[in-house]
Short mmCIF file of C-alpha atoms in Angstrom, two decimals:
data_model
loop_
_atom_site.label_atom_id
_atom_site.label_comp_id
_atom_site.label_asym_id
_atom_site.label_seq_id
_atom_site.Cartn_x
_atom_site.Cartn_y
_atom_site.Cartn_z
CA MET N 19 0.00 0.00 0.00
CA LYS N 20 1.36 3.42 -1.01
CA GLN N 21 2.51 5.61 1.84
CA TYR N 22 1.85 9.35 1.95
CA PRO N 23 3.49 12.00 4.15
CA VAL N 24 0.09 12.75 5.74
CA THR N 25 -2.90 10.64 6.79
CA LYS N 26 -6.63 11.33 6.92
CA ASN N 27 -7.76 13.16 10.11
CA GLN N 28 -4.16 14.04 10.99
CA GLN N 29 -3.58 17.64 12.13
CA ILE N 30 -0.45 19.43 10.97
CA GLU N 31 0.98 22.93 10.91
CA ALA N 32 1.71 24.26 7.42
CA THR N 33 2.72 27.39 5.52
CA ILE N 34 0.61 28.36 2.52
CA ILE N 35 2.81 28.91 -0.53
CA ASP N 36 0.31 29.71 -3.29
CA LEU N 37 -3.34 29.86 -4.41
CA SER N 38 -4.81 27.32 -6.83
CA HIS N 39 -6.88 28.48 -9.81
CA GLU N 40 -9.94 27.58 -7.68
CA GLY N 41 -8.79 29.92 -4.92
CA MET N 42 -7.63 27.24 -2.47
CA GLY N 43 -4.46 27.66 -0.45
CA ILE N 44 -1.63 25.28 -1.35
CA ALA N 45 0.76 23.80 1.20
CA LYS N 46 3.34 21.06 0.65
CA VAL N 47 4.56 18.31 2.98
CA ASP N 48 7.66 16.60 1.62
CA GLY N 49 6.65 17.80 -1.85
CA TYR N 50 3.08 16.45 -1.51
CA PRO N 51 0.50 19.19 -2.30
CA ILE N 52 -2.44 19.81 0.02
CA PHE N 53 -5.28 22.07 -1.08
CA ILE N 54 -6.87 24.02 1.76
CA GLU N 55 -10.03 26.15 1.68
CA ASN N 56 -9.96 29.57 3.40
CA ALA N 57 -6.17 29.81 3.40
CA LEU N 58 -4.00 32.49 1.78
CA PRO N 59 -0.34 32.68 0.72
CA GLU N 60 2.14 33.40 3.53
CA GLU N 61 -0.29 32.22 6.20
CA GLU N 62 0.72 29.70 8.82
CA VAL N 63 -2.20 27.42 9.65
CA ARG N 64 -3.11 24.33 11.62
CA VAL N 65 -4.80 21.97 9.18
CA LYS N 66 -6.87 18.82 9.51
CA ILE N 67 -6.32 16.44 6.60
CA LEU N 68 -9.70 15.55 5.07
CA LYS N 69 -8.70 13.44 2.09
CA VAL N 70 -5.53 11.80 0.78
CA GLY N 71 -5.10 10.90 -2.89
CA ASN N 72 -2.35 9.65 -5.17
CA LYS N 73 -1.15 13.08 -6.26
CA PHE N 74 -2.56 15.50 -3.68
CA GLY N 75 -4.74 15.83 -0.62
CA PHE N 76 -7.32 18.21 0.86
CA GLY N 77 -7.33 19.88 4.23
CA LYS N 78 -9.45 22.12 6.45
CA VAL N 79 -8.17 25.09 8.42
CA MET N 80 -8.61 24.50 12.14
CA GLU N 81 -6.71 27.60 13.26
CA ILE N 82 -4.94 30.49 11.53
CA LEU N 83 -1.64 30.83 13.41
CA LYS N 84 -0.33 33.74 11.34
CA PRO N 85 -2.81 35.58 9.06
CA SER N 86 -1.93 37.08 5.71
CA PRO N 87 -1.83 40.88 5.50
CA ASP N 88 -4.17 40.46 2.52
CA ARG N 89 -6.87 38.66 4.50
CA GLN N 90 -10.17 40.46 5.01
CA THR N 91 -13.01 39.58 7.35
CA VAL N 92 -15.77 37.34 5.99
CA GLU N 93 -19.07 37.95 7.76
CA ASN N 94 -20.53 34.60 6.72
CA GLU N 95 -18.16 31.70 6.06
CA ASP N 96 -20.97 29.83 4.30
CA LEU N 97 -20.06 32.04 1.33
CA LEU N 98 -16.76 30.14 1.24
CA ARG N 99 -18.18 26.70 2.07
CA THR N 100 -20.74 26.85 -0.72
CA GLY N 101 -18.45 28.43 -3.30
CA ILE N 102 -20.70 31.49 -3.67
CA ALA N 103 -17.82 33.85 -2.91
CA PRO N 104 -14.64 31.73 -2.64
CA LEU N 105 -12.30 34.74 -2.73
CA SER N 106 -14.22 36.95 -0.31
CA HIS N 107 -11.51 36.46 2.34
CA LEU N 108 -8.91 38.04 0.02
CA ARG N 109 -8.45 41.81 -0.26
CA TYR N 110 -10.05 42.99 -3.52
CA GLU N 111 -6.88 44.48 -5.00
CA LYS N 112 -5.24 41.08 -4.57
CA GLN N 113 -8.22 39.35 -6.18
CA LEU N 114 -7.61 41.45 -9.29
CA GLU N 115 -3.90 40.57 -9.28
CA PHE N 116 -4.79 36.88 -8.82
CA LYS N 117 -7.03 36.95 -11.90
CA GLN N 118 -4.44 38.75 -14.00
CA GLN N 119 -1.92 36.08 -13.01
CA GLN N 120 -4.33 33.25 -13.88
CA VAL N 121 -4.65 34.60 -17.42
CA GLN N 122 -0.88 35.11 -17.66
CA ASN N 123 -0.30 31.52 -16.50
CA VAL N 124 -2.44 29.96 -19.24
CA LEU N 125 -0.94 32.17 -21.92
CA THR N 126 2.50 30.96 -20.86
CA LYS N 127 1.73 27.29 -20.19
CA VAL N 128 -1.13 26.49 -22.58
CA ALA N 129 -0.75 28.97 -25.44
CA LYS N 130 3.07 29.01 -25.19
CA MET N 131 2.97 32.81 -25.50
CA PRO N 132 5.09 34.03 -22.57
CA GLU N 133 5.93 37.17 -24.52
CA ILE N 134 2.31 38.40 -24.33
CA THR N 135 1.76 40.76 -21.41
CA VAL N 136 -1.62 40.55 -19.71
CA LEU N 137 -2.95 43.96 -18.71
CA PRO N 138 -4.11 44.62 -15.12
CA THR N 139 -7.64 43.37 -14.42
CA LEU N 140 -10.39 46.00 -14.68
CA GLY N 141 -12.25 45.84 -11.37
CA MET N 142 -15.39 47.27 -9.78
CA GLU N 143 -15.61 50.26 -7.49
CA ALA N 144 -18.13 48.36 -5.30
CA PRO N 145 -17.36 44.65 -5.88
CA TYR N 146 -20.47 43.14 -4.30
CA ALA N 147 -24.30 43.12 -4.68
CA TYR N 148 -23.85 42.97 -8.45
CA ARG N 149 -25.62 39.83 -9.68
CA ASN N 150 -28.82 40.58 -11.63
CA LYS N 151 -29.87 36.92 -11.64
CA ALA N 152 -30.28 34.25 -8.94
CA GLN N 153 -30.99 30.52 -9.30
CA ILE N 154 -31.81 29.19 -5.84
CA PRO N 155 -32.78 25.60 -4.94
CA VAL N 156 -35.86 25.01 -2.76
CA ARG N 157 -35.70 22.17 -0.24
CA LYS N 158 -37.45 21.11 2.96
CA ILE N 159 -35.59 21.55 6.27
CA ASP N 160 -37.27 20.98 9.65
CA GLY N 161 -40.68 20.90 8.00
CA GLN N 162 -40.28 24.30 6.30
CA LEU N 163 -39.33 25.43 2.81
CA ALA N 164 -35.69 26.49 2.79
CA THR N 165 -33.61 28.40 0.23
CA GLY N 166 -29.85 28.66 0.07
CA PHE N 167 -26.97 27.04 -1.75
CA TYR N 168 -25.28 23.67 -1.82
CA ARG N 169 -22.14 23.01 0.21
CA LYS N 170 -19.26 22.53 -2.24
CA ASN N 171 -18.99 19.05 -3.78
CA SER N 172 -22.30 17.98 -2.23
CA HIS N 173 -26.05 18.35 -2.53
CA GLN N 174 -26.46 19.40 1.08
CA LEU N 175 -28.39 22.68 1.18
CA VAL N 176 -26.93 25.42 3.37
CA PRO N 177 -29.71 27.92 4.23
CA ILE N 178 -28.64 31.43 3.16
CA GLU N 179 -30.63 34.65 2.84
CA ASP N 180 -27.85 37.21 2.27
CA PHE N 181 -25.84 36.06 -0.75
CA PHE N 182 -23.49 39.11 -0.63
CA ILE N 183 -22.78 39.20 -4.37
CA GLN N 184 -26.43 39.40 -5.48
CA ASP N 185 -28.60 42.47 -5.86
CA PRO N 186 -30.08 42.87 -2.33
CA ALA N 187 -33.54 43.34 -3.85
CA ILE N 188 -33.20 39.84 -5.35
CA ASP N 189 -32.12 38.40 -1.98
CA ALA N 190 -35.20 39.94 -0.34
CA ALA N 191 -37.47 38.73 -3.16
CA ILE N 192 -36.28 35.12 -2.77
CA VAL N 193 -37.37 35.16 0.87
CA THR N 194 -40.72 36.73 0.01
CA VAL N 195 -41.45 34.20 -2.76
CA ARG N 196 -40.35 31.29 -0.56
CA ASN N 197 -42.66 32.45 2.24
CA ILE N 198 -45.59 32.78 -0.19
CA LEU N 199 -44.98 29.24 -1.42
CA GLN N 200 -44.91 28.07 2.21
CA ARG N 201 -48.28 29.74 2.87
CA PHE N 202 -49.76 27.88 -0.09
CA ASN N 203 -48.34 24.59 1.24
CA ILE N 204 -46.22 24.01 -1.86
CA LYS N 205 -44.02 20.93 -1.48
CA ALA N 206 -40.28 21.24 -1.96
CA TYR N 207 -38.43 19.02 -4.41
CA ASN N 208 -36.68 15.94 -3.01
CA GLU N 209 -33.66 15.40 -5.20
CA GLU N 210 -32.79 11.93 -3.92
CA PHE N 211 -36.17 10.40 -4.80
CA ASN N 212 -37.12 12.86 -7.60
CA GLU N 213 -40.29 13.74 -5.67
CA GLY N 214 -42.01 16.93 -4.58
CA PHE N 215 -42.87 19.95 -6.70
CA MET N 216 -40.86 23.20 -6.36
CA ARG N 217 -37.29 22.74 -7.57
CA HIS N 218 -35.84 26.26 -7.90
CA ILE N 219 -36.72 29.92 -7.61
CA VAL N 220 -35.04 31.91 -10.39
CA ILE N 221 -35.16 35.71 -10.24
CA ARG N 222 -33.90 38.29 -12.76
CA ARG N 223 -33.90 42.04 -12.07
CA GLY N 224 -33.11 44.84 -14.49
CA HIS N 225 -30.14 46.87 -13.27
CA TYR N 226 -31.55 50.11 -14.66
CA SER N 227 -35.26 49.32 -15.08
CA HIS N 228 -35.68 47.43 -11.76
CA GLU N 229 -38.22 45.24 -13.52
CA MET N 230 -38.25 41.80 -11.92
CA MET N 231 -39.03 38.33 -13.28
CA VAL N 232 -39.77 35.34 -11.05
CA VAL N 233 -39.36 31.87 -12.58
CA LEU N 234 -40.82 29.00 -10.56
CA VAL N 235 -39.16 25.75 -11.67
CA THR N 236 -41.51 22.85 -10.98
CA ARG N 237 -41.24 19.08 -11.36
CA LYS N 238 -44.69 18.72 -12.92
CA ALA N 239 -46.72 20.87 -15.32
CA LYS N 240 -49.92 20.90 -13.26
CA PHE N 241 -49.58 23.84 -10.84
CA PHE N 242 -52.57 24.05 -8.48
CA LYS N 243 -53.33 27.71 -7.76
CA GLY N 244 -50.30 28.71 -9.87
CA LYS N 245 -51.90 31.89 -11.25
CA GLU N 246 -53.20 32.85 -7.82
CA ILE N 247 -49.71 32.43 -6.36
CA ALA N 248 -48.27 34.52 -9.20
CA GLN N 249 -50.75 37.32 -8.47
CA VAL N 250 -49.82 37.28 -4.77
CA ILE N 251 -46.13 37.47 -5.70
CA HIS N 252 -46.84 40.60 -7.76
CA ASP N 253 -49.01 42.08 -5.00
CA GLU N 254 -46.22 41.66 -2.43
CA LEU N 255 -43.40 42.51 -4.87
CA PRO N 256 -44.71 45.29 -7.15
CA GLU N 257 -41.47 45.31 -9.19
CA VAL N 258 -42.42 41.86 -10.52
CA VAL N 259 -43.73 42.27 -14.08
CA SER N 260 -43.43 38.60 -15.04
CA VAL N 261 -44.01 35.29 -13.28
CA VAL N 262 -43.15 32.23 -15.35
CA GLN N 263 -43.55 28.55 -14.58
CA ASN N 264 -40.75 26.43 -16.01
CA VAL N 265 -41.31 22.66 -16.01
CA ASN N 266 -38.37 20.30 -15.49
CA GLU N 267 -39.46 16.69 -15.00
CA GLU N 268 -35.96 15.20 -15.42
CA LYS N 269 -33.73 13.90 -12.65
CA THR N 270 -30.88 16.22 -13.57
CA ASN N 271 -28.60 19.00 -12.36
CA VAL N 272 -29.78 21.21 -15.23
CA ILE N 273 -32.00 23.88 -13.68
CA LEU N 274 -34.42 24.89 -16.46
CA GLY N 275 -36.59 22.54 -18.50
CA LYS N 276 -37.96 23.11 -22.01
CA GLU N 277 -41.62 23.84 -21.19
CA GLU N 278 -42.67 27.30 -19.97
CA LYS N 279 -45.92 29.04 -19.12
CA VAL N 280 -46.46 32.70 -18.23
CA LEU N 281 -48.51 32.87 -15.01
CA PHE N 282 -48.52 36.66 -14.64
CA GLY N 283 -47.63 39.67 -16.76
CA LYS N 284 -45.32 39.45 -19.75
CA GLY N 285 -42.77 36.78 -20.57
CA TYR N 286 -39.73 39.04 -20.25
CA ILE N 287 -38.20 41.98 -18.43
CA GLU N 288 -36.68 45.00 -20.13
CA ASP N 289 -33.35 46.57 -19.25
CA GLU N 290 -30.59 48.68 -20.80
CA LEU N 291 -26.99 48.02 -21.79
CA LEU N 292 -24.79 50.77 -23.21
CA GLY N 293 -27.89 52.86 -23.84
CA LYS N 294 -29.71 50.16 -25.84
CA LYS N 295 -32.90 48.45 -24.62
CA PHE N 296 -33.17 44.67 -24.37
CA HIS N 297 -35.98 42.23 -23.72
CA ILE N 298 -34.67 39.44 -21.49
CA SER N 299 -36.68 36.23 -21.19
CA ALA N 300 -36.32 33.37 -18.72
CA LYS N 301 -33.87 31.37 -20.84
CA SER N 302 -32.01 34.29 -22.41
CA PHE N 303 -28.25 34.45 -21.89
CA TYR N 304 -27.56 37.83 -20.37
CA GLN N 305 -24.41 38.68 -18.42
CA VAL N 306 -25.12 38.69 -14.67
CA ASN N 307 -23.09 41.84 -13.90
CA THR N 308 -24.58 44.70 -15.91
CA LYS N 309 -22.12 47.45 -14.93
CA GLN N 310 -19.04 45.34 -15.65
CA THR N 311 -20.56 44.01 -18.86
CA GLU N 312 -20.67 47.62 -20.04
CA VAL N 313 -16.97 47.92 -19.13
CA LEU N 314 -16.22 44.66 -20.97
CA TYR N 315 -18.12 45.61 -24.12
CA GLN N 316 -16.69 49.13 -24.14
CA LYS N 317 -13.20 47.61 -24.03
CA ALA N 318 -14.08 45.18 -26.84
CA ILE N 319 -15.44 48.06 -28.96
CA GLU N 320 -12.34 50.15 -28.20
CA LEU N 321 -10.02 47.32 -29.30
CA ALA N 322 -12.01 46.74 -32.48
CA ASP N 323 -11.49 50.41 -33.46
CA LEU N 324 -14.64 50.28 -35.60
CA LYS N 325 -15.23 52.41 -38.68
CA ALA N 326 -18.52 53.49 -40.24
CA THR N 327 -17.78 51.36 -43.33
CA ASP N 328 -17.10 48.15 -41.36
CA VAL N 329 -19.06 44.95 -41.77
CA VAL N 330 -19.15 43.02 -38.49
CA ILE N 331 -20.04 39.43 -37.62
CA ASP N 332 -21.34 38.79 -34.10
CA ALA N 333 -20.84 35.05 -33.55
CA TYR N 334 -22.61 33.39 -30.60
CA ALA N 335 -24.90 36.41 -30.77
CA GLY N 336 -27.38 35.45 -28.04
CA ILE N 337 -30.09 38.11 -27.79
CA GLY N 338 -27.92 40.58 -29.70
CA THR N 339 -26.25 42.46 -26.86
CA ILE N 340 -22.87 42.90 -28.55
CA GLY N 341 -24.03 43.36 -32.14
CA LEU N 342 -26.80 45.83 -31.35
CA SER N 343 -24.45 47.82 -29.09
CA ILE N 344 -22.20 48.52 -32.08
CA ALA N 345 -24.75 48.68 -34.91
CA ASP N 346 -24.83 52.47 -34.98
CA LYS N 347 -21.02 52.57 -35.39
CA VAL N 348 -20.74 50.31 -38.47
CA ASP N 349 -22.27 49.62 -41.88
CA HIS N 350 -23.89 46.27 -41.03
CA VAL N 351 -23.94 43.60 -38.31
CA TYR N 352 -24.50 39.93 -39.09
CA GLY N 353 -25.19 37.60 -36.16
CA MET N 354 -25.91 33.92 -35.73
CA GLU N 355 -27.00 31.75 -32.83
CA THR N 356 -28.05 28.10 -32.54
CA ILE N 357 -30.97 28.81 -30.17
CA SER N 358 -33.98 29.97 -32.20
CA GLU N 359 -35.64 31.75 -29.25
CA ALA N 360 -32.48 33.85 -28.79
CA VAL N 361 -32.52 34.82 -32.46
CA ASP N 362 -36.17 35.85 -32.11
CA ASP N 363 -35.14 37.98 -29.12
CA ALA N 364 -32.26 39.53 -31.08
CA ARG N 365 -34.59 40.47 -33.95
CA ASP N 366 -37.13 41.90 -31.50
CA ASN N 367 -34.39 43.86 -29.73
CA ALA N 368 -33.24 45.31 -33.06
CA LYS N 369 -36.79 46.57 -33.66
CA LEU N 370 -37.01 47.84 -30.08
CA ASN N 371 -33.98 50.05 -30.75
CA ALA N 372 -35.01 51.03 -34.31
CA ILE N 373 -31.92 49.28 -35.71
CA ASP N 374 -32.30 48.24 -39.35
CA ASN N 375 -28.70 47.27 -40.20
CA ALA N 376 -28.54 44.03 -38.21
CA THR N 377 -29.30 40.56 -39.61
CA TYR N 378 -29.69 37.52 -37.35
CA LEU N 379 -29.92 33.88 -38.43
CA VAL N 380 -30.39 30.56 -36.65
CA GLY N 381 -27.50 28.16 -37.19
CA ARG N 382 -23.99 27.09 -36.27
CA ALA N 383 -21.42 29.74 -37.09
CA GLU N 384 -19.14 27.31 -38.93
CA LYS N 385 -22.01 26.56 -41.34
CA VAL N 386 -23.51 30.04 -41.62
CA MET N 387 -20.23 31.90 -42.25
CA PRO N 388 -19.24 29.94 -45.40
CA GLN N 389 -22.71 30.62 -46.77
CA TRP N 390 -22.26 34.33 -46.11
CA ALA N 391 -18.87 34.17 -47.81
CA LYS N 392 -20.59 32.78 -50.94
CA GLU N 393 -22.88 35.82 -50.78
CA ASP N 394 -19.77 38.07 -50.84
CA ILE N 395 -20.23 39.18 -47.24
CA ALA N 396 -16.72 40.09 -46.14
CA PRO N 397 -16.41 41.09 -42.48
CA ASN N 398 -13.74 43.51 -41.31
CA VAL N 399 -14.24 42.43 -37.68
CA ILE N 400 -15.58 39.26 -36.06
CA PHE N 401 -16.71 39.35 -32.43
CA VAL N 402 -16.89 35.98 -30.71
CA ASP N 403 -18.16 35.28 -27.19
CA PRO N 404 -18.33 31.47 -26.76
CA PRO N 405 -19.38 29.38 -23.74
CA ARG N 406 -16.81 27.94 -21.31
CA LYS N 407 -15.85 25.11 -23.67
CA GLY N 408 -14.41 27.67 -26.08
CA LEU N 409 -14.44 27.40 -29.86
CA ASP N 410 -14.65 24.40 -32.17
CA GLN N 411 -11.72 24.03 -34.54
CA THR N 412 -14.21 24.17 -37.43
CA PHE N 413 -15.39 27.61 -36.27
CA ILE N 414 -11.84 28.92 -36.01
CA GLN N 415 -11.11 27.68 -39.54
CA ALA N 416 -14.35 29.21 -40.90
CA ALA N 417 -13.65 32.56 -39.21
CA CYS N 418 -10.09 32.73 -40.53
CA ASP N 419 -11.22 31.72 -44.03
CA MET N 420 -13.27 34.95 -44.13
CA LYS N 421 -10.02 36.90 -43.56
CA PRO N 422 -11.29 39.65 -41.26
CA GLU N 423 -8.72 42.27 -40.30
CA LYS N 424 -9.50 41.74 -36.61
CA ILE N 425 -11.10 39.16 -34.35
CA VAL N 426 -12.24 40.24 -30.89
CA TYR N 427 -12.47 37.22 -28.60
CA ILE N 428 -14.43 37.56 -25.35
CA SER N 429 -13.73 34.61 -23.07
CA CYS N 430 -15.17 33.34 -19.78
CA ASN N 431 -12.58 30.55 -19.51
CA PRO N 432 -8.87 31.48 -19.80
CA ALA N 433 -7.77 27.86 -20.36
CA THR N 434 -9.92 27.23 -23.45
CA MET N 435 -9.18 30.75 -24.68
CA ALA N 436 -5.43 30.04 -24.52
CA ARG N 437 -5.93 26.78 -26.44
CA ASP N 438 -7.93 28.62 -29.12
CA LEU N 439 -5.35 31.38 -29.48
CA THR N 440 -2.79 28.79 -30.57
CA HIS N 441 -5.13 27.63 -33.35
CA PHE N 442 -5.70 31.22 -34.49
CA ALA N 443 -1.92 31.73 -34.54
CA GLU N 444 -1.50 28.69 -36.79
CA LEU N 445 -3.96 30.27 -39.22
CA GLY N 446 -2.26 33.66 -39.37
CA TYR N 447 -3.77 35.67 -36.50
CA THR N 448 -1.53 37.18 -33.87
CA THR N 449 -2.59 37.96 -30.30
CA ASN N 450 -2.13 41.68 -29.66
CA THR N 451 -3.95 42.74 -26.50
CA VAL N 452 -5.18 40.66 -23.54
CA GLN N 453 -7.43 42.51 -21.07
CA PRO N 454 -9.02 40.73 -18.08
CA VAL N 455 -12.26 42.23 -16.72
CA ASP N 456 -13.68 41.28 -13.32
CA LEU N 457 -17.30 40.39 -14.07
CA PHE N 458 -17.48 38.10 -11.05
CA PRO N 459 -15.91 39.78 -7.97
CA GLN N 460 -15.34 37.57 -4.90
CA THR N 461 -15.15 34.48 -7.17
CA THR N 462 -12.30 32.86 -9.12
CA HIS N 463 -13.97 33.46 -12.51
CA VAL N 464 -12.52 36.04 -14.87
CA GLU N 465 -13.68 37.40 -18.22
CA THR N 466 -11.03 38.32 -20.79
CA VAL N 467 -11.20 40.29 -24.03
CA VAL N 468 -8.49 39.64 -26.62
CA LEU N 469 -7.65 41.45 -29.85
CA LEU N 470 -6.37 39.24 -32.68
CA SER N 471 -5.04 40.78 -35.89
CA ARG N 472 -4.41 39.16 -39.27
CA ILE N 473 -0.77 38.90 -40.22
CA GLU N 474 -0.24 40.49 -43.61
CA LYS N 475 1.66 38.19 -45.97
#
């Protein structure tokens, strides 16, 4: 049996030497790494070993013997235990440095571009209470409906009412909706047996409009007194302009199902982004930090250095937030998206803003772009904002085949971004500017905008 320098349940004293990309402190015992939650570099801690594996172990801080000068007080440690705010114990300036370094690390190790300098992360003046959307599980604890968040790596609900990083009006609304559901004797979902009724409460709130949407995610379609409950929600929360039932009958970790029904009001909320109006429905992708999204998009627009004669492609267009934000600066915007409802939203949002130089199609970008090329559509700039998995090689090839002067890549995952940059480089596009933006303060996530330029041959 393999021997390790530590054993489970052993307590040791250790010095933290670094932070992992997930924000956990790293200590080493005879070269064996131990990852420790709520521990910062330079701290000396007493640690209980929780798990021992072949290559590394996990530990829990029992006592901080020497705190880091960068540690800040966390009012509720459940924010760390659940992963809601895993960096909330680290001074904000250091959070920004940490994120800059994470991007620099992947450029060096994954993209093999150590010569590229990552700019300092653009942070928030008030890095909390920023989330405009909440997705909160509903469970039964001590005979009552409870809302909160799961403890990390488990499905054990930790009751929480102040989520710190969410709009406080959303936090208060979750409690109000939960209490209304309790009064109507609505049964909470039991995940283990796939029983019960109310799975999640999802709330969206417009940053500027303050319009609120409540989505009640249920296990079954039949919702006894559903419309009456929706009316009571509006009566007690006048900001609510939409209550939607979403039906998810599957035993799954995916929150939203396919079937929806409007129980009260309209099926969307309206808000603004960079002066443009947008209709946002229950399933729409819309960045959760409105103020920092404006910073991100402004930086992307600045890097693109758009001209009035430019033709722009907005790949992964969603509901049109990027393309419609730049439409008045260019000749024409072409966008595509695989989700037909999102394309409908993008077209509606173009009409809402009286924009007539934007075209949106349903389809995969790697199929739509060659068709546009046959129609002699030649983009000067391509904006791309993919999901965490990054870009398919076929998309990268299709984008480069159109020979735009510039590609502006907005990434929510530095590792897949770095991988993709190597493919762009192979096809003649050089990485010029790398700018991290902190869309998710108090967490380890970082958004990055990159300018790629075509190498003239």
